Short mmCIF file of C-alpha atoms and ligand atoms in Angstrom, two decimals:
data_model
loop_
_atom_site.label_atom_id
_atom_site.label_comp_id
_atom_site.label_asym_id
_atom_site.label_seq_id
_atom_site.Cartn_x
_atom_site.Cartn_y
_atom_site.Cartn_z
CA MET A 17 -17.88 -4.42 -26.57
CA HIS A 18 -14.11 -4.56 -27.42
CA TYR A 19 -12.50 -3.94 -23.79
CA THR A 20 -9.11 -4.95 -22.95
CA GLY A 21 -7.96 -5.44 -19.04
CA THR A 22 -9.07 -3.03 -16.83
CA VAL A 23 -10.56 -0.04 -18.42
CA TRP A 24 -9.42 2.89 -17.19
CA ARG A 25 -11.17 6.30 -16.97
CA PRO A 26 -11.22 9.78 -15.26
CA PRO A 27 -14.34 10.13 -12.38
CA TYR A 28 -15.51 12.76 -14.63
CA GLU A 29 -15.90 10.86 -17.41
CA ALA A 30 -18.66 8.06 -15.79
CA SER A 31 -21.33 9.46 -17.98
CA SER A 32 -19.48 9.51 -21.21
CA LEU A 33 -19.71 6.54 -23.81
CA LEU A 34 -16.72 4.22 -23.29
CA LEU A 35 -15.14 3.21 -26.63
CA GLU A 36 -12.23 1.45 -27.19
CA VAL A 37 -9.50 2.95 -29.58
CA THR A 38 -6.17 1.56 -28.20
CA ALA A 39 -5.25 -0.94 -25.52
CA GLY A 40 -1.80 -0.16 -23.38
CA CYS A 41 0.24 2.89 -23.50
CA THR A 42 2.97 3.56 -26.00
CA HIS A 43 5.41 4.83 -23.59
CA HIS A 44 5.04 2.30 -20.79
CA ASN A 45 7.79 3.03 -19.24
CA CYS A 46 7.28 5.46 -15.85
CA LYS A 47 8.54 3.69 -12.78
CA PHE A 48 5.97 4.10 -10.99
CA CYS A 49 3.34 2.52 -13.42
CA THR A 50 1.44 -1.13 -12.95
CA LEU A 51 -1.62 0.25 -14.88
CA TYR A 52 -1.57 -1.35 -17.94
CA ASP A 53 0.17 -4.57 -16.54
CA ASP A 54 -2.80 -6.90 -17.16
CA ILE A 55 -2.73 -7.09 -20.84
CA PRO A 56 -0.17 -9.15 -22.57
CA PHE A 57 1.45 -6.72 -24.50
CA LYS A 58 2.52 -2.77 -24.72
CA PHE A 59 0.35 -1.24 -26.78
CA ARG A 60 -2.37 -1.88 -29.42
CA MET A 61 -4.44 0.17 -32.29
CA SER A 62 -8.15 -1.25 -32.11
CA PRO A 63 -9.12 -2.44 -36.00
CA MET A 64 -11.91 0.03 -36.99
CA GLU A 65 -13.96 -2.81 -37.68
CA ASP A 66 -13.83 -3.78 -33.92
CA ILE A 67 -14.36 0.34 -33.09
CA GLU A 68 -17.49 0.28 -35.82
CA ALA A 69 -18.77 -3.14 -34.38
CA ASP A 70 -18.54 -1.53 -30.65
CA LEU A 71 -20.37 1.57 -32.03
CA LYS A 72 -23.06 0.01 -33.21
CA GLU A 73 -23.50 -2.54 -30.29
CA ALA A 74 -23.65 0.68 -28.02
CA GLN A 75 -26.40 2.10 -30.31
CA GLY A 76 -28.55 -1.17 -30.29
CA GLN A 77 -28.06 -1.46 -26.44
CA LEU A 78 -28.71 2.02 -25.46
CA GLY A 79 -32.10 2.36 -26.94
CA LEU A 80 -33.46 5.70 -28.43
CA TRP A 81 -33.81 7.46 -25.20
CA LYS A 82 -30.32 6.95 -24.52
CA PHE A 83 -29.07 7.03 -27.82
CA ASN A 84 -30.32 10.76 -27.95
CA LYS A 85 -28.61 11.52 -24.70
CA VAL A 86 -24.93 10.58 -25.74
CA SER A 87 -23.23 14.30 -25.89
CA ARG A 88 -19.64 12.41 -24.89
CA THR A 89 -17.60 9.91 -26.00
CA PHE A 90 -14.20 9.10 -24.01
CA LEU A 91 -11.81 6.98 -26.16
CA VAL A 92 -10.58 4.11 -24.18
CA GLY A 93 -6.55 3.34 -23.77
CA ALA A 94 -3.60 4.82 -22.16
CA ASN A 95 -3.07 7.50 -24.62
CA PRO A 96 -5.44 7.39 -28.07
CA PHE A 97 -4.15 10.77 -28.69
CA VAL A 98 -1.00 9.22 -30.31
CA LEU A 99 -3.32 7.97 -32.92
CA LYS A 100 -2.45 10.00 -36.09
CA ALA A 101 -4.86 12.82 -36.57
CA SER A 102 -6.29 10.96 -39.55
CA ARG A 103 -7.09 8.17 -37.53
CA LEU A 104 -8.54 10.29 -34.95
CA LEU A 105 -10.52 12.14 -37.54
CA GLU A 106 -12.04 8.88 -38.84
CA ILE A 107 -12.93 7.68 -35.57
CA ALA A 108 -14.60 11.37 -34.93
CA ASP A 109 -16.74 10.49 -38.20
CA LEU A 110 -17.58 6.89 -37.04
CA VAL A 111 -18.78 8.29 -34.07
CA HIS A 112 -20.82 10.87 -35.29
CA GLN A 113 -22.15 8.50 -37.85
CA TYR A 114 -23.61 6.34 -34.71
CA PHE A 115 -24.35 9.07 -32.72
CA PRO A 116 -25.48 11.98 -34.26
CA HIS A 117 -26.08 14.18 -30.78
CA ASN A 118 -22.29 13.45 -29.77
CA LYS A 119 -20.92 16.71 -29.06
CA THR A 120 -17.28 16.03 -28.06
CA ILE A 121 -14.38 13.39 -27.96
CA GLY A 122 -12.46 12.98 -24.96
CA CYS A 123 -9.24 10.48 -23.90
CA PHE A 124 -6.01 10.15 -22.03
CA SER A 125 -2.80 11.97 -23.92
CA ARG A 126 0.56 12.09 -23.05
CA ILE A 127 2.23 15.43 -23.71
CA THR A 128 4.35 13.75 -26.09
CA ASP A 129 1.01 12.92 -27.86
CA ILE A 130 0.53 16.22 -28.71
CA THR A 131 4.21 16.88 -30.29
CA PRO A 132 4.13 15.86 -33.33
CA LYS A 133 0.74 17.42 -34.53
CA THR A 134 0.53 20.58 -36.53
CA ASP A 135 -1.26 23.40 -35.38
CA GLU A 136 -3.66 22.89 -38.68
CA GLU A 137 -4.00 19.30 -37.24
CA LEU A 138 -5.05 20.40 -33.97
CA LEU A 139 -7.42 22.75 -35.31
CA LYS A 140 -8.93 19.97 -37.35
CA LEU A 141 -9.83 17.73 -34.41
CA LYS A 142 -11.18 20.69 -32.30
CA GLN A 143 -13.38 21.06 -35.00
CA ALA A 144 -14.34 17.25 -34.97
CA GLY A 145 -15.20 17.47 -31.43
CA TYR A 146 -12.10 16.65 -29.56
CA ASP A 147 -12.21 18.45 -26.36
CA GLY A 148 -11.33 18.13 -22.52
CA LEU A 149 -8.31 15.94 -22.84
CA THR A 150 -7.04 14.42 -19.75
CA ILE A 151 -3.29 14.55 -19.25
CA GLY A 152 -1.30 12.57 -16.57
CA ILE A 153 1.59 15.54 -16.46
CA GLU A 154 2.03 14.12 -12.79
CA THR A 155 4.12 17.06 -12.11
CA GLY A 156 6.30 20.09 -12.97
CA ASP A 157 9.51 19.08 -11.16
CA ASP A 158 12.10 18.08 -13.49
CA GLU A 159 13.88 16.04 -11.50
CA ALA A 160 11.22 13.91 -10.48
CA LEU A 161 9.62 13.75 -14.22
CA ALA A 162 13.35 12.51 -15.33
CA PHE A 163 13.68 9.77 -12.57
CA MET A 164 10.57 8.44 -13.23
CA HIS A 165 11.03 8.11 -16.77
CA LYS A 166 7.98 10.35 -17.50
CA GLY A 167 9.66 11.11 -20.89
CA TYR A 168 9.07 15.08 -20.86
CA LEU A 169 10.10 17.91 -19.23
CA SER A 170 8.28 20.83 -17.47
CA LYS A 171 9.10 23.18 -20.71
CA ASP A 172 7.25 20.37 -22.80
CA ILE A 173 3.97 20.67 -20.73
CA LEU A 174 3.75 24.30 -21.02
CA THR A 175 4.93 24.21 -25.04
CA GLN A 176 2.19 21.46 -25.67
CA CYS A 177 -0.68 22.78 -23.53
CA ARG A 178 -0.08 26.29 -25.09
CA ARG A 179 -0.47 24.83 -28.35
CA LEU A 180 -3.88 23.25 -27.52
CA ASP A 181 -4.81 26.61 -26.03
CA HIS A 182 -4.27 27.83 -29.24
CA ALA A 183 -6.42 25.21 -30.94
CA GLY A 184 -9.10 25.90 -28.29
CA ILE A 185 -9.00 22.21 -26.72
CA SER A 186 -9.63 22.12 -23.13
CA TYR A 187 -7.57 20.03 -20.87
CA HIS A 188 -7.27 18.46 -17.35
CA PHE A 189 -4.30 17.24 -15.69
CA PHE A 190 -3.78 14.59 -13.13
CA TYR A 191 -1.01 15.43 -10.36
CA LEU A 192 0.54 12.54 -8.91
CA THR A 193 1.17 13.60 -5.46
CA SER A 194 4.71 11.86 -3.82
CA ILE A 195 6.21 11.93 -6.85
CA SER A 196 9.10 13.48 -5.74
CA GLY A 197 9.72 11.40 -2.91
CA ALA A 198 10.58 12.17 0.73
CA GLY A 199 11.63 15.24 1.75
CA LYS A 200 10.83 17.07 -1.97
CA GLY A 201 7.09 17.03 -1.91
CA GLU A 202 6.91 20.99 -0.90
CA LYS A 203 9.08 21.63 -4.01
CA GLY A 204 7.38 19.74 -6.32
CA ALA A 205 4.14 20.75 -5.68
CA LYS A 206 5.66 24.78 -6.24
CA ALA A 207 7.11 23.32 -9.12
CA THR A 208 3.51 22.16 -10.80
CA ALA A 209 1.66 24.85 -9.10
CA ASP A 210 4.32 27.34 -11.17
CA VAL A 211 3.66 25.31 -14.49
CA CYS A 212 -0.36 25.13 -13.81
CA ASN A 213 -0.40 28.77 -13.10
CA GLN A 214 0.71 29.95 -16.61
CA LEU A 215 -1.90 27.22 -18.68
CA HIS A 216 -5.57 26.63 -18.42
CA PRO A 217 -6.43 23.15 -17.13
CA GLN A 218 -10.30 22.82 -16.53
CA ILE A 219 -9.53 20.24 -13.72
CA ILE A 220 -6.46 19.41 -11.69
CA GLY A 221 -7.10 15.76 -10.02
CA ALA A 222 -4.72 14.62 -7.65
CA ASN A 223 -3.50 11.14 -7.26
CA MET A 224 -1.32 9.65 -4.29
CA LEU A 225 1.36 7.35 -5.23
CA THR A 226 1.12 3.76 -4.42
CA ILE A 227 3.85 1.45 -4.99
CA TYR A 228 3.05 -2.18 -5.81
CA PRO A 229 5.86 -4.84 -5.89
CA ASN A 230 5.87 -5.44 -9.82
CA SER A 231 6.59 -1.50 -10.43
CA GLU A 232 10.58 -0.31 -11.51
CA LEU A 233 9.99 2.17 -8.21
CA PHE A 234 9.54 -0.70 -5.97
CA GLN A 235 13.05 -1.98 -7.03
CA GLU A 236 14.54 1.27 -6.82
CA ILE A 237 13.17 1.80 -3.29
CA GLN A 238 14.94 -1.82 -2.46
CA ASN A 239 18.24 -0.40 -4.11
CA GLY A 240 18.17 2.31 -1.95
CA ASN A 241 17.84 4.83 -4.80
CA TRP A 242 14.35 6.40 -3.84
CA GLN A 243 12.84 7.35 -0.39
CA GLU A 244 8.59 7.62 -0.52
CA GLU A 245 7.03 10.19 1.67
CA THR A 246 5.02 9.72 4.56
CA GLU A 247 1.48 9.61 4.21
CA ILE A 248 1.16 13.06 6.29
CA GLU A 249 3.89 14.17 4.49
CA LYS A 250 1.89 13.94 1.23
CA TYR A 251 -1.09 15.93 2.62
CA LYS A 252 1.34 19.22 3.48
CA GLU A 253 2.37 18.31 -0.32
CA LEU A 254 -1.42 18.71 -1.18
CA ARG A 255 -1.70 21.88 0.74
CA THR A 256 1.53 23.32 -0.70
CA LEU A 257 -0.25 22.70 -4.42
CA VAL A 258 -3.53 24.47 -3.29
CA GLU A 259 -1.92 27.33 -1.30
CA ASN A 260 0.07 27.86 -4.50
CA LEU A 261 -2.53 27.66 -7.35
CA GLU A 262 -3.60 30.92 -8.82
CA ILE A 263 -5.69 29.75 -11.58
CA PRO A 264 -9.52 29.52 -11.63
CA VAL A 265 -9.78 25.49 -11.74
CA TRP A 266 -11.99 22.70 -10.15
CA PHE A 267 -9.34 20.67 -7.81
CA ALA A 268 -10.29 17.45 -6.95
CA ALA A 269 -8.56 14.67 -4.82
CA GLY A 270 -10.78 11.47 -5.55
CA GLY A 271 -10.40 8.01 -6.54
CA ALA A 272 -9.04 4.94 -4.56
CA SER A 273 -5.57 6.22 -4.05
CA ASN A 274 -6.77 9.73 -1.96
CA ALA A 275 -7.95 7.82 1.60
CA ILE A 276 -9.66 11.09 2.39
CA PRO A 277 -11.52 12.53 -0.80
CA ILE A 278 -11.14 16.47 -1.02
CA GLN A 279 -12.23 18.99 -3.53
CA GLY A 280 -13.26 22.22 -4.34
CA THR A 281 -13.34 24.83 -7.03
CA LEU A 282 -10.51 27.26 -6.70
CA PRO A 283 -10.20 30.29 -5.95
CA LYS A 284 -13.55 30.48 -4.40
CA ASP A 285 -13.07 27.46 -1.81
CA LYS A 286 -9.56 27.60 -1.47
CA LYS A 287 -9.60 28.39 2.27
CA LYS A 288 -12.15 25.65 2.94
CA VAL A 289 -9.85 23.01 0.83
CA LEU A 290 -7.01 24.40 2.80
CA SER A 291 -8.85 24.05 6.46
CA VAL A 292 -10.03 20.62 5.82
CA LEU A 293 -6.27 19.62 4.46
CA ASP A 294 -4.71 21.50 8.07
CA GLU A 295 -7.69 19.46 10.00
CA ILE A 296 -5.83 15.50 8.36
CA ILE A 297 -2.68 16.97 8.90
CA LYS A 298 -3.19 17.81 12.73
CA SER A 299 -5.56 14.90 13.09
CA VAL A 300 -5.25 11.79 11.24
CA ASP A 301 -3.28 9.04 12.24
CA GLU A 302 0.01 8.22 9.95
CA ASP A 303 -0.33 4.83 10.60
CA GLU A 304 -3.80 4.73 10.01
CA LEU A 305 -3.08 6.27 6.55
CA ARG A 306 -0.42 3.91 5.74
CA ASN A 307 -2.69 0.57 6.58
CA TYR A 308 -5.15 2.27 4.29
CA ARG A 309 -2.51 2.44 1.21
CA LYS A 310 -0.93 -1.08 2.28
CA ASN A 311 -4.31 -2.71 2.19
CA LEU A 312 -5.48 -0.90 -1.53
CA ARG A 313 -5.14 -3.96 -3.46
CA HIS A 314 -5.50 -2.53 -6.54
CA LEU A 315 -6.16 1.27 -7.76
S1 LIG B 3 1.96 6.50 -15.96
FE1 LIG B 3 0.63 6.70 -18.27
S2 LIG B 3 2.30 7.18 -19.72
FE2 LIG B 3 3.44 6.41 -18.25
S3 LIG B 3 3.32 4.09 -18.47
FE3 LIG B 3 1.47 4.38 -16.84
S4 LIG B 3 -0.22 4.73 -18.47
FE4 LIG B 3 2.11 4.93 -19.83
#
C-alpha cells in the first residue's frame, strides 16, 4: 500500500479500509500542528494508478470473506476533501469497482475544502457515498482560530456545515481542548458549544493540546505571546463544553492526548460525564497529568 509517513485516522475509523489519496496538508499552517512534519513535502495528490494499485492489493489481501465485509473506506491524508469533486467522484467509482459492497466513504476535511464545492457537487458526492466527514474545527472561538492560523472563523464553520446538512453529508468534529490559552478556556468552550448547538455533528471528539518544540506555538510561548492552560484548567474547559452542549451527540475524549478517556452519548449521559469530570478536577494531581503530557512523545 502507498502509505506516506504516519497514517492518521479517527478512532472510530478503525475498521474502515484506509486508502491513501493525498499525503500531507494543503494548509500546513496551524501553529500547534506537527502532525505531518514527518513527510518531506507539504501536500501531494496520489496518482490514480497508485490508488487503483492499492485497491487491487487490498482486495487481494483481504480474501473473499473480508472483501465482502468492506462497507466503509476512509481516505487517508490531512484533508482529501480538498480534491475537486470530479476527482473525488472518480475515486468513489474506483472504490465501488473493487469493493462493490462499500457503502460510505469518509475522510478528514477542512472547512475551507467545502467552500469551493457547489451545492450540486455536494449532492453528487453524497450520492457517490461520501458521508461522515471528520472536520477538525478545533474551536468556535474566533480569537483562537485567528491566532492559531486555522484559516477560517466560526461563521465559516456554520455556513459550510449547514451546506453539508443540506446535502445530507454527515460530519464529526474534533475539538482541541486548550486552544484558547490560559484563562480563556471556558470562554472558548462556550463559543464552541454555541457553534455546535446550531449544527448537527454526530460525534464530537476532544483532543488535548500537546505542544511539541518543533511547533510554531512553542516559539510563541518562548516569545511570551501565548500561555498554556494548566492540566486541571483543561478539564474545567472540557466540563464547560459538555455542560453547554444541547444537541444529541456522541462525545468522546479518547486518544493519546487525553490522559483519562471520557465518553458518553449526550444528553443521556451528560450527568455521568460531568460527574467524571468533576471527580478528575477535584482529585487528580496537576503534576501527574503534566508528567503524562511531558512523556507523550507522539500523539
Ligand atoms: S491541524 Fe489540520 S489543517 Fe491545521 S496544519 Fe495540521 S493537518 Fe493541516
